[in-house]
Coordinates of N, CA and C in Angstrom, one line a residue:
Chain A
S273 N -26.1 -6.9 38.6 CA -25.1 -7.1 39.6 C -25.4 -6.1 40.7
Q274 N -24.8 -6.4 41.9 CA -25.1 -5.5 43.0 C -24.1 -4.4 43.1
T275 N -24.6 -3.2 43.4 CA -23.7 -2.0 43.6 C -24.1 -1.3 44.9
I276 N -23.2 -0.6 45.5 CA -23.4 0.1 46.7 C -23.0 1.6 46.5
H277 N -23.8 2.5 46.9 CA -23.5 3.9 46.7 C -23.5 4.6 48.0
Q278 N -22.6 5.6 48.1 CA -22.6 6.5 49.3 C -22.6 7.9 48.8
W279 N -23.3 8.7 49.6 CA -23.4 10.1 49.3 C -23.4 10.9 50.5
P280 N -22.7 12.1 50.6 CA -21.8 12.6 49.5 C -20.4 11.9 49.6
A281 N -19.6 12.2 48.6 CA -18.2 11.6 48.6 C -17.3 12.3 49.6
T282 N -17.5 13.7 49.7 CA -16.7 14.4 50.7 C -17.6 15.5 51.3
L283 N -17.3 15.8 52.6 CA -18.1 16.7 53.3 C -17.2 17.5 54.3
V284 N -17.4 18.8 54.4 CA -16.7 19.6 55.4 C -17.8 20.3 56.2
Q285 N -17.8 20.0 57.5 CA -18.8 20.6 58.3 C -18.2 21.3 59.6
P286 N -18.9 22.3 60.1 CA -18.4 22.9 61.3 C -18.8 22.1 62.5
V287 N -18.1 22.3 63.6 CA -18.4 21.6 64.9 C -19.8 22.1 65.3
G288 N -20.6 21.1 65.8 CA -21.9 21.5 66.3 C -23.0 21.4 65.2
S289 N -22.6 21.2 64.0 CA -23.7 21.1 62.9 C -24.2 19.7 62.8
P290 N -25.3 19.5 62.2 CA -25.9 18.1 62.0 C -25.2 17.4 60.8
L291 N -25.4 16.1 60.8 CA -24.8 15.2 59.8 C -25.8 14.2 59.3
S292 N -25.8 14.0 58.0 CA -26.6 12.9 57.4 C -25.8 12.3 56.2
L293 N -25.4 11.1 56.4 CA -24.7 10.3 55.3 C -25.6 9.2 54.8
E294 N -25.6 9.0 53.5 CA -26.6 8.0 53.0 C -25.8 6.9 52.3
C295 N -26.4 5.7 52.4 CA -25.8 4.5 51.8 C -27.0 3.8 51.1
T296 N -26.9 3.5 49.9 CA -27.9 2.7 49.2 C -27.3 1.5 48.5
V297 N -28.0 0.4 48.4 CA -27.6 -0.8 47.8 C -28.6 -1.2 46.7
E298 N -28.0 -1.6 45.5 CA -28.9 -2.0 44.4 C -28.6 -3.4 44.1
G299 N -29.6 -4.1 43.6 CA -29.4 -5.4 43.0 C -29.4 -6.6 44.0
T300 N -30.0 -6.3 45.2 CA -30.1 -7.3 46.2 C -31.3 -6.9 47.1
S301 N -31.7 -7.9 47.9 CA -32.8 -7.6 48.8 C -32.5 -8.1 50.2
N302 N -33.0 -7.4 51.2 CA -32.7 -7.8 52.6 C -31.3 -8.0 52.9
P303 N -30.4 -7.1 52.5 CA -29.0 -7.3 52.9 C -28.8 -6.9 54.4
N304 N -27.7 -7.4 55.0 CA -27.2 -6.9 56.2 C -26.3 -5.7 55.9
L305 N -26.5 -4.6 56.6 CA -25.8 -3.4 56.3 C -25.0 -2.9 57.4
Y306 N -23.9 -2.3 57.2 CA -22.9 -1.9 58.2 C -22.4 -0.5 57.9
W307 N -22.1 0.2 59.0 CA -21.3 1.5 58.9 C -20.0 1.3 59.7
Y308 N -18.9 1.6 59.0 CA -17.6 1.6 59.6 C -17.0 3.1 59.6
R309 N -16.1 3.3 60.5 CA -15.4 4.6 60.4 C -13.9 4.2 60.4
Q310 N -13.2 4.9 59.5 CA -11.7 4.7 59.4 C -11.1 6.0 59.7
A311 N -10.3 6.0 60.8 CA -9.6 7.2 61.2 C -8.2 7.2 60.8
A312 N -7.7 8.3 60.4 CA -6.2 8.4 60.1 C -5.8 7.4 59.1
G313 N -6.7 7.0 58.1 CA -6.3 6.1 57.0 C -5.9 4.7 57.5
R314 N -6.4 4.3 58.6 CA -6.0 3.0 59.1 C -7.1 2.1 59.4
G315 N -7.1 1.6 60.7 CA -8.0 0.5 61.0 C -9.5 0.9 60.9
L316 N -10.4 -0.1 60.7 CA -11.8 0.2 60.6 C -12.5 -0.2 61.9
Q317 N -13.4 0.7 62.3 CA -14.1 0.5 63.5 C -15.6 0.4 63.1
L318 N -16.2 -0.7 63.5 CA -17.6 -1.0 63.2 C -18.4 -0.1 64.1
L319 N -19.3 0.7 63.5 CA -20.2 1.6 64.2 C -21.6 1.1 64.5
F320 N -22.2 0.7 63.4 CA -23.6 0.2 63.4 C -23.8 -1.0 62.4
Y321 N -24.8 -1.8 62.7 CA -25.2 -2.8 61.7 C -26.7 -2.9 61.8
S322 N -27.2 -3.4 60.7 CA -28.7 -3.5 60.6 C -29.0 -4.8 59.8
V323 N -29.9 -5.6 60.3 CA -30.4 -6.8 59.6 C -31.7 -6.6 58.9
G324 N -32.3 -5.5 59.1 CA -33.6 -5.2 58.4 C -34.1 -3.8 58.7
I325 N -35.2 -3.5 58.1 CA -35.8 -2.2 58.2 C -36.1 -1.9 59.7
G326 N -35.6 -0.7 60.1 CA -35.9 -0.3 61.5 C -35.1 -1.0 62.5
Q327 N -34.2 -2.0 62.1 CA -33.4 -2.7 63.1 C -32.0 -2.3 63.1
I328 N -31.6 -1.6 64.1 CA -30.2 -1.0 64.2 C -29.6 -1.5 65.5
S329 N -28.3 -1.9 65.4 CA -27.5 -2.2 66.6 C -26.3 -1.4 66.6
S330 N -25.9 -0.9 67.7 CA -24.8 0.0 67.9 C -23.6 -0.8 68.5
E331 N -22.5 -0.7 67.9 CA -21.3 -1.3 68.5 C -20.6 -0.5 69.5
V332 N -20.6 0.8 69.2 CA -19.8 1.7 70.1 C -20.7 2.9 70.4
P333 N -20.9 3.2 71.7 CA -21.7 4.4 72.0 C -21.0 5.7 71.7
Q334 N -21.6 6.6 71.0 CA -20.9 7.8 70.6 C -21.9 8.8 70.1
N335 N -21.4 9.8 69.5 CA -22.2 10.9 69.0 C -23.0 10.7 67.8
L336 N -23.0 9.5 67.3 CA -23.7 9.2 66.0 C -24.9 8.3 66.2
S337 N -25.8 8.2 65.2 CA -26.9 7.3 65.2 C -27.1 6.8 63.8
A338 N -27.8 5.8 63.6 CA -28.1 5.2 62.3 C -29.6 4.9 62.2
S339 N -30.1 4.9 61.0 CA -31.4 4.5 60.7 C -31.5 3.7 59.4
R340 N -32.5 2.9 59.3 CA -32.7 2.1 58.1 C -34.2 2.2 57.7
P341 N -34.5 3.3 57.0 CA -35.9 3.6 56.6 C -36.5 2.7 55.5
Q342 N -35.6 2.1 54.7 CA -36.0 1.2 53.6 C -35.0 0.1 53.6
D343 N -35.4 -1.0 52.9 CA -34.6 -2.2 52.9 C -33.2 -2.0 52.4
R344 N -33.0 -1.1 51.4 CA -31.7 -1.0 50.8 C -31.1 0.4 51.1
Q345 N -31.5 1.1 52.2 CA -31.1 2.4 52.5 C -30.6 2.4 54.0
F346 N -29.4 2.9 54.2 CA -28.9 3.0 55.5 C -28.3 4.4 55.7
I347 N -28.7 5.1 56.8 CA -28.3 6.5 57.0 C -27.6 6.6 58.3
L348 N -26.5 7.4 58.3 CA -25.7 7.7 59.4 C -25.9 9.1 59.8
S349 N -26.2 9.4 61.0 CA -26.6 10.8 61.4 C -25.9 11.3 62.7
S350 N -25.9 12.6 62.8 CA -25.5 13.2 64.1 C -26.3 14.5 64.3
K351 N -26.6 14.8 65.5 CA -27.3 16.1 65.8 C -26.3 17.2 65.9
K352 N -25.1 16.9 66.5 CA -24.1 17.9 66.7 C -22.7 17.2 66.5
L353 N -22.0 17.6 65.4 CA -20.8 17.0 65.1 C -19.7 17.5 66.1
L354 N -18.8 16.6 66.4 CA -17.6 16.9 67.2 C -16.3 16.8 66.3
L355 N -15.3 17.4 66.7 CA -14.0 17.3 65.9 C -13.6 15.9 65.7
S356 N -13.8 15.1 66.7 CA -13.4 13.7 66.7 C -14.3 12.8 65.7
D357 N -15.3 13.4 65.2 CA -16.1 12.7 64.2 C -15.5 12.6 62.8
S358 N -14.4 13.4 62.6 CA -13.8 13.4 61.3 C -13.2 12.0 61.0
G359 N -13.3 11.7 59.7 CA -12.8 10.4 59.3 C -13.4 10.0 58.0
F360 N -13.1 8.8 57.6 CA -13.6 8.2 56.4 C -14.7 7.2 56.7
Y361 N -15.9 7.4 56.3 CA -17.0 6.5 56.7 C -17.3 5.6 55.5
L362 N -17.4 4.3 55.8 CA -17.6 3.3 54.9 C -18.9 2.5 55.2
C363 N -19.7 2.3 54.2 CA -20.9 1.5 54.3 C -20.6 0.1 53.6
A364 N -21.1 -0.9 54.2 CA -20.8 -2.2 53.6 C -22.1 -3.1 53.7
W365 N -22.1 -4.2 52.9 CA -23.3 -5.1 53.0 C -22.8 -6.5 52.8
I366 N -23.6 -7.4 53.3 CA -23.4 -8.8 53.0 C -24.7 -9.4 52.4
S367 N -24.6 -10.1 51.3 CA -25.8 -10.7 50.7 C -26.0 -12.1 51.3
G368 N -27.2 -12.5 51.0 CA -27.6 -13.9 51.5 C -26.8 -14.9 50.6
S369 N -26.5 -14.6 49.4 CA -25.8 -15.6 48.6 C -24.4 -15.8 48.9
T370 N -23.7 -14.8 49.3 CA -22.3 -14.9 49.7 C -22.2 -14.3 51.2
P371 N -22.7 -15.1 52.1 CA -22.8 -14.5 53.5 C -21.5 -14.2 54.2
N372 N -20.4 -14.7 53.6 CA -19.1 -14.4 54.3 C -18.4 -13.2 53.8
E373 N -18.7 -12.7 52.6 CA -18.0 -11.5 52.1 C -18.7 -10.3 52.4
Q374 N -18.0 -9.2 52.8 CA -18.6 -7.9 52.8 C -18.1 -7.1 51.6
F375 N -19.1 -6.4 51.1 CA -18.8 -5.5 49.9 C -18.9 -4.1 50.4
F376 N -17.9 -3.2 50.0 CA -17.9 -1.9 50.6 C -18.2 -0.8 49.5
G377 N -18.8 0.2 50.0 CA -19.1 1.4 49.2 C -17.8 2.2 49.0
P378 N -17.9 3.3 48.2 CA -16.7 4.1 47.9 C -16.3 5.0 49.1
G379 N -17.2 5.2 50.1 CA -16.8 5.9 51.3 C -17.2 7.4 51.2
T380 N -17.3 8.0 52.4 CA -17.5 9.5 52.5 C -16.4 10.0 53.4
R381 N -15.6 11.0 52.9 CA -14.6 11.7 53.7 C -15.2 12.9 54.4
L382 N -15.3 12.8 55.7 CA -15.9 13.8 56.6 C -14.8 14.6 57.3
T383 N -14.8 15.9 57.2 CA -13.9 16.7 57.9 C -14.7 17.7 58.7
V384 N -14.5 17.7 60.0 CA -15.2 18.6 61.0 C -14.2 19.6 61.4
L385 N -14.6 20.9 61.2 CA -13.6 22.0 61.5 C -14.1 22.8 62.7
Chain B
A157 N -13.5 -13.1 71.6 CA -13.7 -12.5 70.3 C -12.6 -12.9 69.3
Q158 N -12.9 -12.8 68.1 CA -12.0 -13.1 67.0 C -11.1 -11.9 66.8
S159 N -9.9 -12.1 66.4 CA -9.0 -11.0 66.1 C -7.9 -11.4 65.1
V160 N -7.4 -10.4 64.4 CA -6.3 -10.6 63.5 C -5.2 -9.6 63.8
A161 N -4.0 -9.9 63.6 CA -2.9 -9.0 63.8 C -2.1 -8.8 62.5
Q162 N -1.8 -7.6 62.2 CA -0.9 -7.3 61.1 C 0.4 -6.7 61.7
P163 N 1.5 -7.4 61.8 CA 2.6 -6.9 62.6 C 3.4 -5.8 61.9
E164 N 3.2 -5.6 60.6 CA 4.0 -4.6 59.9 C 3.1 -3.4 59.5
D165 N 3.5 -2.2 59.9 CA 2.8 -1.0 59.4 C 3.0 -0.8 58.0
Q166 N 4.2 -1.1 57.5 CA 4.6 -0.8 56.1 C 5.5 -1.9 55.6
V167 N 5.3 -2.2 54.3 CA 6.2 -3.2 53.6 C 6.7 -2.5 52.4
N168 N 8.0 -2.5 52.2 CA 8.6 -1.9 51.0 C 9.3 -3.0 50.1
V169 N 8.9 -3.0 48.8 CA 9.5 -4.0 47.9 C 9.8 -3.3 46.6
A170 N 10.7 -3.8 45.9 CA 11.0 -3.3 44.5 C 10.1 -4.0 43.5
E171 N 9.8 -3.3 42.5 CA 8.9 -3.9 41.4 C 9.6 -5.1 40.9
G172 N 8.8 -6.2 40.7 CA 9.4 -7.4 40.1 C 9.8 -8.4 41.2
N173 N 10.0 -8.0 42.4 CA 10.3 -8.9 43.5 C 9.1 -9.5 44.1
P174 N 9.2 -10.6 44.8 CA 8.0 -11.2 45.5 C 7.7 -10.3 46.7
L175 N 6.4 -10.4 47.1 CA 6.0 -9.6 48.2 C 5.2 -10.5 49.2
T176 N 5.3 -10.2 50.5 CA 4.5 -10.9 51.5 C 4.0 -9.9 52.5
V177 N 2.7 -9.9 52.8 CA 2.1 -9.1 53.8 C 1.6 -10.0 54.9
K178 N 2.0 -9.9 56.1 CA 1.8 -10.9 57.1 C 0.5 -10.6 57.9
C179 N -0.1 -11.7 58.3 CA -1.4 -11.7 59.1 C -1.4 -12.9 60.0
T180 N -1.7 -12.7 61.2 CA -1.9 -13.9 62.1 C -3.3 -13.7 62.7
Y181 N -3.9 -14.8 63.1 CA -5.3 -14.7 63.6 C -5.4 -15.4 65.0
S182 N -6.5 -15.1 65.7 CA -6.8 -15.7 66.9 C -8.3 -15.9 66.9
V183 N -8.8 -17.1 66.8 CA -10.2 -17.4 66.7 C -10.6 -18.6 67.5
S184 N -11.8 -18.7 67.8 CA -12.4 -19.9 68.4 C -13.2 -20.6 67.4
G185 N -12.8 -21.9 67.1 CA -13.5 -22.6 66.0 C -12.7 -22.4 64.7
N186 N -13.4 -22.7 63.6 CA -12.8 -22.7 62.3 C -12.7 -21.2 61.8
P187 N -11.6 -20.8 61.3 CA -11.5 -19.4 60.9 C -12.0 -19.2 59.5
Y188 N -12.7 -18.1 59.3 CA -13.0 -17.6 58.0 C -12.2 -16.3 57.8
L189 N -11.2 -16.3 56.9 CA -10.2 -15.3 56.7 C -10.3 -14.6 55.4
F190 N -10.0 -13.3 55.4 CA -10.2 -12.5 54.2 C -9.0 -11.5 54.1
W191 N -8.7 -11.1 52.8 CA -7.9 -10.0 52.5 C -8.6 -9.0 51.6
Y192 N -8.4 -7.7 52.0 CA -9.0 -6.6 51.3 C -7.9 -5.6 50.9
V193 N -8.0 -4.8 49.9 CA -7.1 -3.8 49.5 C -7.8 -2.5 49.4
Q194 N -7.2 -1.4 49.8 CA -7.8 -0.1 49.8 C -6.8 0.9 49.1
Y195 N -7.3 1.5 48.0 CA -6.5 2.6 47.4 C -6.9 3.9 48.0
P196 N -6.1 4.9 47.9 CA -6.4 6.2 48.6 C -7.8 6.7 48.3
N197 N -8.4 7.1 49.4 CA -9.8 7.7 49.3 C -10.8 6.8 48.6
R198 N -10.6 5.5 48.7 CA -11.5 4.6 48.1 C -12.0 3.6 49.1
G199 N -13.1 2.9 48.8 CA -13.6 1.8 49.6 C -12.7 0.6 49.6
L200 N -12.9 -0.4 50.4 CA -12.2 -1.6 50.4 C -12.6 -2.5 49.3
Q201 N -11.7 -3.2 48.6 CA -12.0 -4.1 47.6 C -11.5 -5.5 48.1
F202 N -12.4 -6.5 47.9 CA -12.2 -7.8 48.2 C -11.1 -8.5 47.3
L203 N -10.1 -9.1 48.0 CA -9.1 -9.8 47.2 C -9.3 -11.3 47.2
L204 N -9.4 -11.9 48.4 CA -9.6 -13.3 48.5 C -10.0 -13.7 49.9
K205 N -10.4 -15.0 50.0 CA -10.9 -15.5 51.3 C -10.5 -17.0 51.4
Y206 N -10.4 -17.4 52.7 CA -10.3 -18.8 53.0 C -11.4 -19.2 53.9
I207 N -12.1 -20.2 53.4 CA -13.3 -20.7 54.2 C -12.9 -22.2 54.6
T208 N -12.6 -23.0 53.6 CA -12.2 -24.3 53.9 C -11.5 -24.8 52.6
G209 N -10.9 -26.0 52.7 CA -10.3 -26.6 51.5 C -8.8 -26.3 51.4
D210 N -8.3 -26.1 50.2 CA -6.9 -25.9 49.9 C -6.3 -24.8 50.8
N211 N -5.1 -25.0 51.3 CA -4.5 -24.0 52.1 C -4.0 -22.8 51.3
L212 N -3.8 -23.0 50.1 CA -3.3 -21.9 49.2 C -4.5 -21.4 48.4
V213 N -4.8 -20.1 48.7 CA -6.0 -19.5 48.1 C -5.5 -18.5 47.0
K214 N -6.1 -18.6 45.9 CA -5.8 -17.6 44.8 C -6.9 -16.6 44.7
G215 N -6.5 -15.3 44.5 CA -7.4 -14.2 44.4 C -7.2 -13.3 43.3
S216 N -7.7 -12.1 43.4 CA -7.7 -11.1 42.3 C -6.2 -10.5 42.2
Y217 N -6.0 -10.0 41.0 CA -4.8 -9.3 40.6 C -3.5 -10.1 40.9
G218 N -3.6 -11.4 40.8 CA -2.4 -12.2 41.0 C -2.0 -12.5 42.4
F219 N -2.8 -12.1 43.4 CA -2.5 -12.3 44.8 C -2.9 -13.7 45.2
E220 N -2.2 -14.2 46.2 CA -2.6 -15.5 46.8 C -2.3 -15.4 48.3
A221 N -2.9 -16.3 49.1 CA -2.6 -16.3 50.5 C -2.5 -17.7 50.9
E222 N -1.7 -18.0 51.9 CA -1.5 -19.3 52.4 C -2.0 -19.4 53.8
F223 N -2.9 -20.3 54.0 CA -3.5 -20.6 55.4 C -2.6 -21.6 56.1
N224 N -2.1 -21.2 57.2 CA -1.3 -22.1 58.0 C -1.9 -22.3 59.4
K225 N -2.5 -23.4 59.6 CA -3.2 -23.6 60.9 C -2.3 -23.7 62.1
S226 N -1.1 -24.4 61.9 CA -0.2 -24.6 63.0 C 0.4 -23.2 63.5
Q227 N 0.6 -22.3 62.5 CA 1.2 -21.0 62.8 C 0.1 -19.9 63.0
T228 N -1.1 -20.3 62.8 CA -2.3 -19.4 62.9 C -2.0 -18.1 62.0
S229 N -1.6 -18.4 60.8 CA -1.2 -17.3 59.9 C -2.0 -17.4 58.6
F230 N -2.1 -16.2 57.9 CA -2.8 -16.2 56.6 C -2.1 -15.0 55.9
H231 N -0.8 -15.3 55.5 CA 0.0 -14.3 54.8 C -0.4 -14.1 53.3
L232 N -0.4 -12.8 52.9 CA -0.8 -12.5 51.5 C 0.5 -12.4 50.7
K233 N 0.5 -13.0 49.5 CA 1.7 -13.1 48.7 C 1.4 -12.8 47.3
K234 N 2.5 -12.4 46.6 CA 2.4 -12.2 45.1 C 3.8 -12.5 44.6
P235 N 4.0 -13.2 43.6 CA 5.3 -13.6 43.1 C 6.1 -12.4 42.5
S236 N 5.5 -11.5 41.9 CA 6.2 -10.4 41.3 C 5.3 -9.1 41.5
A237 N 5.9 -8.2 42.3 CA 5.1 -7.0 42.6 C 5.1 -6.0 41.5
L238 N 4.0 -5.2 41.5 CA 3.9 -4.1 40.5 C 3.7 -2.8 41.3
V239 N 4.2 -1.7 40.7 CA 4.0 -0.4 41.3 C 2.6 -0.1 41.6
S240 N 1.7 -0.6 40.8 CA 0.2 -0.4 41.0 C -0.3 -1.2 42.1
D241 N 0.5 -2.1 42.7 CA 0.0 -2.8 43.9 C 0.2 -2.0 45.2
S242 N 0.8 -0.8 45.1 CA 1.0 0.0 46.2 C -0.4 0.5 46.8
A243 N -0.7 0.1 48.0 CA -2.0 0.4 48.6 C -1.9 -0.1 50.0
L244 N -3.1 0.1 50.7 CA -3.2 -0.4 52.1 C -4.0 -1.7 52.1
Y245 N -3.4 -2.7 52.8 CA -4.0 -4.0 52.8 C -4.5 -4.4 54.2
F246 N -5.7 -5.0 54.2 CA -6.3 -5.4 55.4 C -6.6 -6.9 55.4
C247 N -6.2 -7.5 56.5 CA -6.6 -8.8 56.8 C -7.8 -8.8 57.7
A248 N -8.7 -9.7 57.6 CA -9.9 -9.7 58.4 C -10.4 -11.1 58.7
V249 N -11.1 -11.3 59.8 CA -11.7 -12.6 60.2 C -13.2 -12.4 60.4
R250 N -13.9 -13.4 60.0 CA -15.4 -13.4 60.3 C -15.6 -13.5 61.8
D251 N -16.5 -12.6 62.3 CA -16.8 -12.5 63.7 C -18.3 -12.7 63.9
M252 N -18.7 -13.6 64.7 CA -20.2 -13.7 65.0 C -20.5 -13.0 66.3
R253 N -21.4 -12.0 66.2 CA -21.8 -11.3 67.4 C -23.3 -11.3 67.5
S254 N -23.8 -11.9 68.6 CA -25.2 -11.9 68.8 C -26.0 -12.4 67.6
G255 N -25.5 -13.4 66.9 CA -26.2 -14.0 65.8 C -26.0 -13.4 64.5
Y256 N -25.3 -12.3 64.4 CA -25.0 -11.7 63.1 C -23.6 -11.8 62.8
S257 N -23.3 -11.7 61.5 CA -21.9 -11.9 61.0 C -21.3 -10.6 60.6
T258 N -20.1 -10.3 61.1 CA -19.4 -9.1 60.6 C -17.9 -9.5 60.4
L259 N -17.1 -8.6 60.0 CA -15.7 -8.8 59.9 C -14.9 -8.0 60.9
T260 N -13.9 -8.6 61.5 CA -13.0 -7.8 62.4 C -11.7 -7.7 61.6
F261 N -11.3 -6.4 61.5 CA -10.1 -6.1 60.6 C -8.9 -5.9 61.4
G262 N -7.7 -6.2 60.8 CA -6.4 -5.8 61.3 C -6.3 -4.3 61.1
K263 N -5.2 -3.7 61.6 CA -5.0 -2.3 61.5 C -4.5 -1.9 60.1
G264 N -4.1 -2.8 59.3 CA -3.7 -2.5 57.9 C -2.2 -2.4 57.8
T265 N -1.7 -2.8 56.6 CA -0.3 -2.7 56.2 C -0.2 -2.0 54.9
M266 N 0.6 -0.9 55.0 CA 0.8 -0.1 53.7 C 1.9 -0.8 52.9
L267 N 1.6 -1.2 51.7 CA 2.5 -1.8 50.8 C 3.0 -0.7 49.8
L268 N 4.3 -0.5 49.7 CA 4.9 0.5 48.8 C 5.8 -0.3 47.9
V269 N 5.5 -0.2 46.6 CA 6.3 -0.9 45.6 C 7.1 0.2 44.8
S270 N 8.4 0.1 44.8 CA 9.2 1.1 44.1 C 9.6 0.6 42.7
P271 N 9.7 1.6 41.8 CA 10.0 1.2 40.4 C 11.4 0.7 40.3

């Protein structure tokens, strides 16, 4: 069966420090991968999506970037964190066999101080 | 662009009573609609979806949703609420952007079930 992992689960970082959040998917190949941010425990904002290795599209210009170095790995990064980057970051994927459903990872809680 | 609206920030019900969480949609073409549930500090879990077919869709944990085309609604329902159903519920619609598929989510409705 397919599973999705996110690391770390929680993170507290100072303003201006770098960021790297990792998402990995098991049990599937060539998934479409997504990064969402959930602020204040509410709505989800799509940040990035990727349809393949090295292919990244950004939905909202901001302080973050994404990379996909391997088929089942999706990384969210920042060179210098802002206070407004705090939130709950969710990775998701869609498989070719169920192209309409998105499956979500457990999330990473980021607090920028 | 496709969109969904969840008009209630919070819904309160007593355990054992029926519950309804409302969702309306605005789409061009046929809607693909979804419900997800989120427990505190967890990822979203898929509950059910409507793609085509019967207007009443049955999903996980005893939840169901009714697709109503004339009212552009997709309300989530359960005949008898449990305290453990307390969580944040999201309605979503499939959105096609530049040839790829994603989901556009509502702002969420907090369901609180009291003992």
